[in-house]
CSV table of C-alpha atoms in Angstrom, one decimal:
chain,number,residue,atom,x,y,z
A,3,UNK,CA,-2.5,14.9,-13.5
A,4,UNK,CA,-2.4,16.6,-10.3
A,5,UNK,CA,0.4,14.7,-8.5
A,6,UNK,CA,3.7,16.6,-8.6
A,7,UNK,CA,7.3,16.1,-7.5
A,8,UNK,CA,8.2,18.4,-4.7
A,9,UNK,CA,11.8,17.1,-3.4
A,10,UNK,CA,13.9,14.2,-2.8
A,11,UNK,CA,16.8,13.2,0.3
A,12,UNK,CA,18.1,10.3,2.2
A,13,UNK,CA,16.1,7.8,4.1
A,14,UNK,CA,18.2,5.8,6.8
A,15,UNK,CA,16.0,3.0,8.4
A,16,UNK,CA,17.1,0.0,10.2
A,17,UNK,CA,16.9,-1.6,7.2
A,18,UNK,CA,18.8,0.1,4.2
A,19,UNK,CA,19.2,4.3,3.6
A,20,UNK,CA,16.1,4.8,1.5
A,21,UNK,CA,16.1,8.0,-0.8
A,22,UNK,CA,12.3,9.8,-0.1
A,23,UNK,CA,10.9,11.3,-2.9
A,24,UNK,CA,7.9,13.4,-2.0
A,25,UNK,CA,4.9,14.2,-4.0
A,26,UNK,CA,1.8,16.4,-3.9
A,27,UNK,CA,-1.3,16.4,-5.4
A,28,UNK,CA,-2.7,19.5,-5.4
A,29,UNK,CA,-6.2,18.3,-6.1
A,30,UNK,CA,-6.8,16.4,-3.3
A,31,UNK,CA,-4.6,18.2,-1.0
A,32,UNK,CA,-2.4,15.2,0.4
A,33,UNK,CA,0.9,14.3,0.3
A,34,UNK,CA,2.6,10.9,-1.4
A,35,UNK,CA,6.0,9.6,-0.4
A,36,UNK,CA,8.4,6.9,-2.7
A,37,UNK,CA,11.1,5.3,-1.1
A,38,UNK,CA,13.7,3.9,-3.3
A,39,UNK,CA,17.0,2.0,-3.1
A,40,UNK,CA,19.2,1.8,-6.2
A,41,UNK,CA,18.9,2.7,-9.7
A,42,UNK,CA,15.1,2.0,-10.3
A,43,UNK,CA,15.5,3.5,-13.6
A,44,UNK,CA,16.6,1.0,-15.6
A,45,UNK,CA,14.9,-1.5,-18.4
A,46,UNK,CA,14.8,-4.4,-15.8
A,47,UNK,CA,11.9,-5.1,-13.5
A,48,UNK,CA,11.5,-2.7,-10.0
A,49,UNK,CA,10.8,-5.3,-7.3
A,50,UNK,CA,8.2,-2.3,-6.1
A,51,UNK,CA,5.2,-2.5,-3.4
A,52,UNK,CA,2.3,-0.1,-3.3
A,53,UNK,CA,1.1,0.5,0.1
A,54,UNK,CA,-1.7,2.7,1.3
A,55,UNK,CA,-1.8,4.5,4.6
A,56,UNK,CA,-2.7,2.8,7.3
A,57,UNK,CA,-2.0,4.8,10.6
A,58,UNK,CA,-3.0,2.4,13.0
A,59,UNK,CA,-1.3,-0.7,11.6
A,60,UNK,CA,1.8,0.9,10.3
A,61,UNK,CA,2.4,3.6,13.3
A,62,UNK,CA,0.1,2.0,15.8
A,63,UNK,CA,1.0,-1.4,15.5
A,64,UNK,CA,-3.0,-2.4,15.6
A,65,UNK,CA,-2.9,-6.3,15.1
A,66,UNK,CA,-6.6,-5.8,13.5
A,67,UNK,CA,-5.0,-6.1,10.1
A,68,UNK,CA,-1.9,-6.8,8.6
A,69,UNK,CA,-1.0,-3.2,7.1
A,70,UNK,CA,2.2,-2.4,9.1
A,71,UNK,CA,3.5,-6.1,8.4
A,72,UNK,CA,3.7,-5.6,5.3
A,73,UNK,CA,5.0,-2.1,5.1
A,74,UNK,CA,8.1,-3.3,6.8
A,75,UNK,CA,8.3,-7.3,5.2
A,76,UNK,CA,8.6,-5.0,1.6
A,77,UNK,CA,10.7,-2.6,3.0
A,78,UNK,CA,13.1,-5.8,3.8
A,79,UNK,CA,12.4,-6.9,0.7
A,80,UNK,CA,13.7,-4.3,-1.2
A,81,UNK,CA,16.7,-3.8,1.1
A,82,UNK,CA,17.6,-7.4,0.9
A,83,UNK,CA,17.4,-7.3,-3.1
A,84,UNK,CA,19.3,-4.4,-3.0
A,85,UNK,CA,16.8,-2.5,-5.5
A,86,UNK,CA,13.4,-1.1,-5.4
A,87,UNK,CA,10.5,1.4,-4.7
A,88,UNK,CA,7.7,1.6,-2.1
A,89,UNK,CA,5.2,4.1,-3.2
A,90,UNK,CA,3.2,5.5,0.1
A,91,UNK,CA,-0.2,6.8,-0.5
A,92,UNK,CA,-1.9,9.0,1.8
A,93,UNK,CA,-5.3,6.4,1.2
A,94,UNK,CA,-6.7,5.7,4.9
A,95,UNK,CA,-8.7,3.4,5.4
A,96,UNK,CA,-9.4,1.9,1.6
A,97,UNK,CA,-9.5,5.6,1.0
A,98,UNK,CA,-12.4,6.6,3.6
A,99,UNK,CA,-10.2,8.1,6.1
A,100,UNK,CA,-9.0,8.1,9.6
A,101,UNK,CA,-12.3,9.4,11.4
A,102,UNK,CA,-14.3,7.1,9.0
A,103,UNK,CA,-11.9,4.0,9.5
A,104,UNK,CA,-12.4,4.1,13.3
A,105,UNK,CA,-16.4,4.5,12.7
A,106,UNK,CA,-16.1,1.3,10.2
A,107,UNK,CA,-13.9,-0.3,13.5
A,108,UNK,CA,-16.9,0.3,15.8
A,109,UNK,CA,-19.7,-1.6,13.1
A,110,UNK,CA,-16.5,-4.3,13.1
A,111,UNK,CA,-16.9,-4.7,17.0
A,112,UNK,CA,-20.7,-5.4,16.6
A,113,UNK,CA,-20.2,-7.7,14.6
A,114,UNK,CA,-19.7,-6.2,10.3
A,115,UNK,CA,-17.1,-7.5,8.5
A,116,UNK,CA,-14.5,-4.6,7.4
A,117,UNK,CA,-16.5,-4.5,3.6
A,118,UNK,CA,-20.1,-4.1,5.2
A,119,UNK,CA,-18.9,-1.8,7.5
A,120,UNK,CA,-17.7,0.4,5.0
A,121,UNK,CA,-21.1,0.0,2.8
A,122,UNK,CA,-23.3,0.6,6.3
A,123,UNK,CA,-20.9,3.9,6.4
A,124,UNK,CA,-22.0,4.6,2.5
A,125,UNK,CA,-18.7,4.3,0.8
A,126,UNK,CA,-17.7,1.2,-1.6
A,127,UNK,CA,-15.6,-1.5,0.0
A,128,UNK,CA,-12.7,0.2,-1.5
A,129,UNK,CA,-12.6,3.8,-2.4
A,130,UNK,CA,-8.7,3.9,-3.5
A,131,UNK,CA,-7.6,5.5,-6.5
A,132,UNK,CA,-4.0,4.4,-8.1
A,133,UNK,CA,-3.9,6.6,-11.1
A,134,UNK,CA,-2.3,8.8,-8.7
A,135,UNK,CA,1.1,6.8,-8.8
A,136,UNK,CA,1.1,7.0,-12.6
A,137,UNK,CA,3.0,10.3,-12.1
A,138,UNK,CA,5.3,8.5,-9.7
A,139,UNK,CA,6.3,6.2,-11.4
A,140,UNK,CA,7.2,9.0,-14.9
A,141,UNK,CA,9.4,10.5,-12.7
A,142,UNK,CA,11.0,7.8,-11.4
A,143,UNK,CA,11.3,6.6,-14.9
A,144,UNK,CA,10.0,3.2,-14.0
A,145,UNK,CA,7.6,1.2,-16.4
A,146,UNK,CA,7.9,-2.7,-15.3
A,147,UNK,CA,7.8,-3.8,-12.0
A,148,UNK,CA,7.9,-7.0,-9.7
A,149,UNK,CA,4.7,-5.7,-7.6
A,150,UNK,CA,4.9,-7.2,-4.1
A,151,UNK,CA,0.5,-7.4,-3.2
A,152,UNK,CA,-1.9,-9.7,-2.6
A,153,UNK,CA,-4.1,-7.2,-4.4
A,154,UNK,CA,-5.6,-8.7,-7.6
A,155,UNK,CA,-7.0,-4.8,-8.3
A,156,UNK,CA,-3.4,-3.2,-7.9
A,157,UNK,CA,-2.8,-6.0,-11.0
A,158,UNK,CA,-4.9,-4.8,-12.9
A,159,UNK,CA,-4.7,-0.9,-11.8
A,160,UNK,CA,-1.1,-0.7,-12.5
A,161,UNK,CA,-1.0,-2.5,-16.1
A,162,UNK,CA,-4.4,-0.4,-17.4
A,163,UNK,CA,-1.8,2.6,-16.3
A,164,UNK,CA,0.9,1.4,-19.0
A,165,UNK,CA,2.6,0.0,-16.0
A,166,UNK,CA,4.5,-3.8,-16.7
A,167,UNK,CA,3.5,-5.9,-14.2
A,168,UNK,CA,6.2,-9.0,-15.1
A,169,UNK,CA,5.1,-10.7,-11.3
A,170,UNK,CA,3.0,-10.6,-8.9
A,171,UNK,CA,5.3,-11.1,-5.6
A,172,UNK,CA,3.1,-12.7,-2.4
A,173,UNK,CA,3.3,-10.7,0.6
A,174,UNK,CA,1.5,-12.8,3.3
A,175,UNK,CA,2.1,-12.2,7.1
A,176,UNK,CA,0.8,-14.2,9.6
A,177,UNK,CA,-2.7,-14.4,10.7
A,178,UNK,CA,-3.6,-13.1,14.8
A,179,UNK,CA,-7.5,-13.9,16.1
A,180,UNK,CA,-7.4,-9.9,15.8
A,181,UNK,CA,-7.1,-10.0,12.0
A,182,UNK,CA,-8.6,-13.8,11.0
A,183,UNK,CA,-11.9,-12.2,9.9
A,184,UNK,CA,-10.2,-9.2,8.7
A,185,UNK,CA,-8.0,-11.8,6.2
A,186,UNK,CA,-11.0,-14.0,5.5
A,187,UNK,CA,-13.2,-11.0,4.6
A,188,UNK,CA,-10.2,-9.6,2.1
A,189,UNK,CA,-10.0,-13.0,0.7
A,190,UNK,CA,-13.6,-14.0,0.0
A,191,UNK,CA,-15.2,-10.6,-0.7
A,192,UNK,CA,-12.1,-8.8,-2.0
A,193,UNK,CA,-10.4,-11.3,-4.2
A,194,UNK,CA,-7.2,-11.1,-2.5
A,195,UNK,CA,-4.9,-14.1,-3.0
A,196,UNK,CA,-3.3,-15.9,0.0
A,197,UNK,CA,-1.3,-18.4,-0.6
A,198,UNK,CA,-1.9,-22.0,1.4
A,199,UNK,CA,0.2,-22.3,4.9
């Protein structure tokens, strides 16, 4: 695998003091980040979220989907439990990209949900790859995790990894009239699992 371990230090954030591990993977030329708290190491279950990049919902603070929400409800998450791992993966836009996300955005204005406007563009409705945390998570010596996702594919990515998926842990923010078609789209076309409110 082409994902390496480069270097670890300290994390403070408003909500715990993280240790950052970082990772590269020399292949694709991008850099990973894992934020952990506690001893992730053990036998029990990591409460553990996989999030990929989303610059202008986690930086940004677009309210066209629900990205950055999430980023910080699991980093409270974990900081509440005490214990856990947010793996960050340099995956733009389902893994099209920056300049490719804002080109889907402008099919989105005219009137594409976010999966045909990824297909008019020529790319799948979601180009990410998680084998690339399967490194990750050796050096972290994890193997069972409480995976925070609405995701139905990061299920089933992670276990066909050899990773122990012993929950599935809702993360559900709430809906804006930016993001309602966004959330419906993921939903309908992408299987994602929202629970009733």
């Amino acid at each position: 695998m082409s994902v390496r371990f480069v270097e670890a230090s300290r994390l403070p954030t408003d909500w715990a003091v993280f240790t950052m591990h970082g990772f590269e993977d020399v292949t694709a030329n991008k850099e990973h980040l894992v934020l952990t708290l506690g001893d992730v190491s053990t036998d029990e279950p990591v409460l553990t979220r996989v999030h990929s990049e989303c610059l202008t919902g986690d930086t940004l603070f677009s309210l066209r989907c629900d990205c950055g929400n999430q980023l910080q409800a699991a980093l409270r998450a974990i900081a509440h439990e005490g214990r856990g791992a947010l793996l960050y993966l340099r995956q733009e836009g389902r893994g099209i990209g920056l300049l490719n996300k804002i080109r889907a955005y402008k099919l989105q204005d005219e009137g594409a949900d976010t999966v045909e406007a990824n297909e008019q563009l020529g790319f799948g409705a979601d180009m990410r790859d998680y084998s690339i945390v399967q490194p990750m998570f050796a050096h972290l010596q994890m193997s069972k995790v409480r995976l925070m996702t609405n995701n139905p594919r990061k299920v089933s990515a992670l276990t066909d990894l050899g990773i122990e998926v012993t929950e599935r842990v809702a993360l559900q923010c709430d809906s804006n009239p930016h993001n309602e078609k966004y959330l419906q789209t993921k939903g309908a076309k992408l299987g994602h699992m929202f629970e009733a409110r």
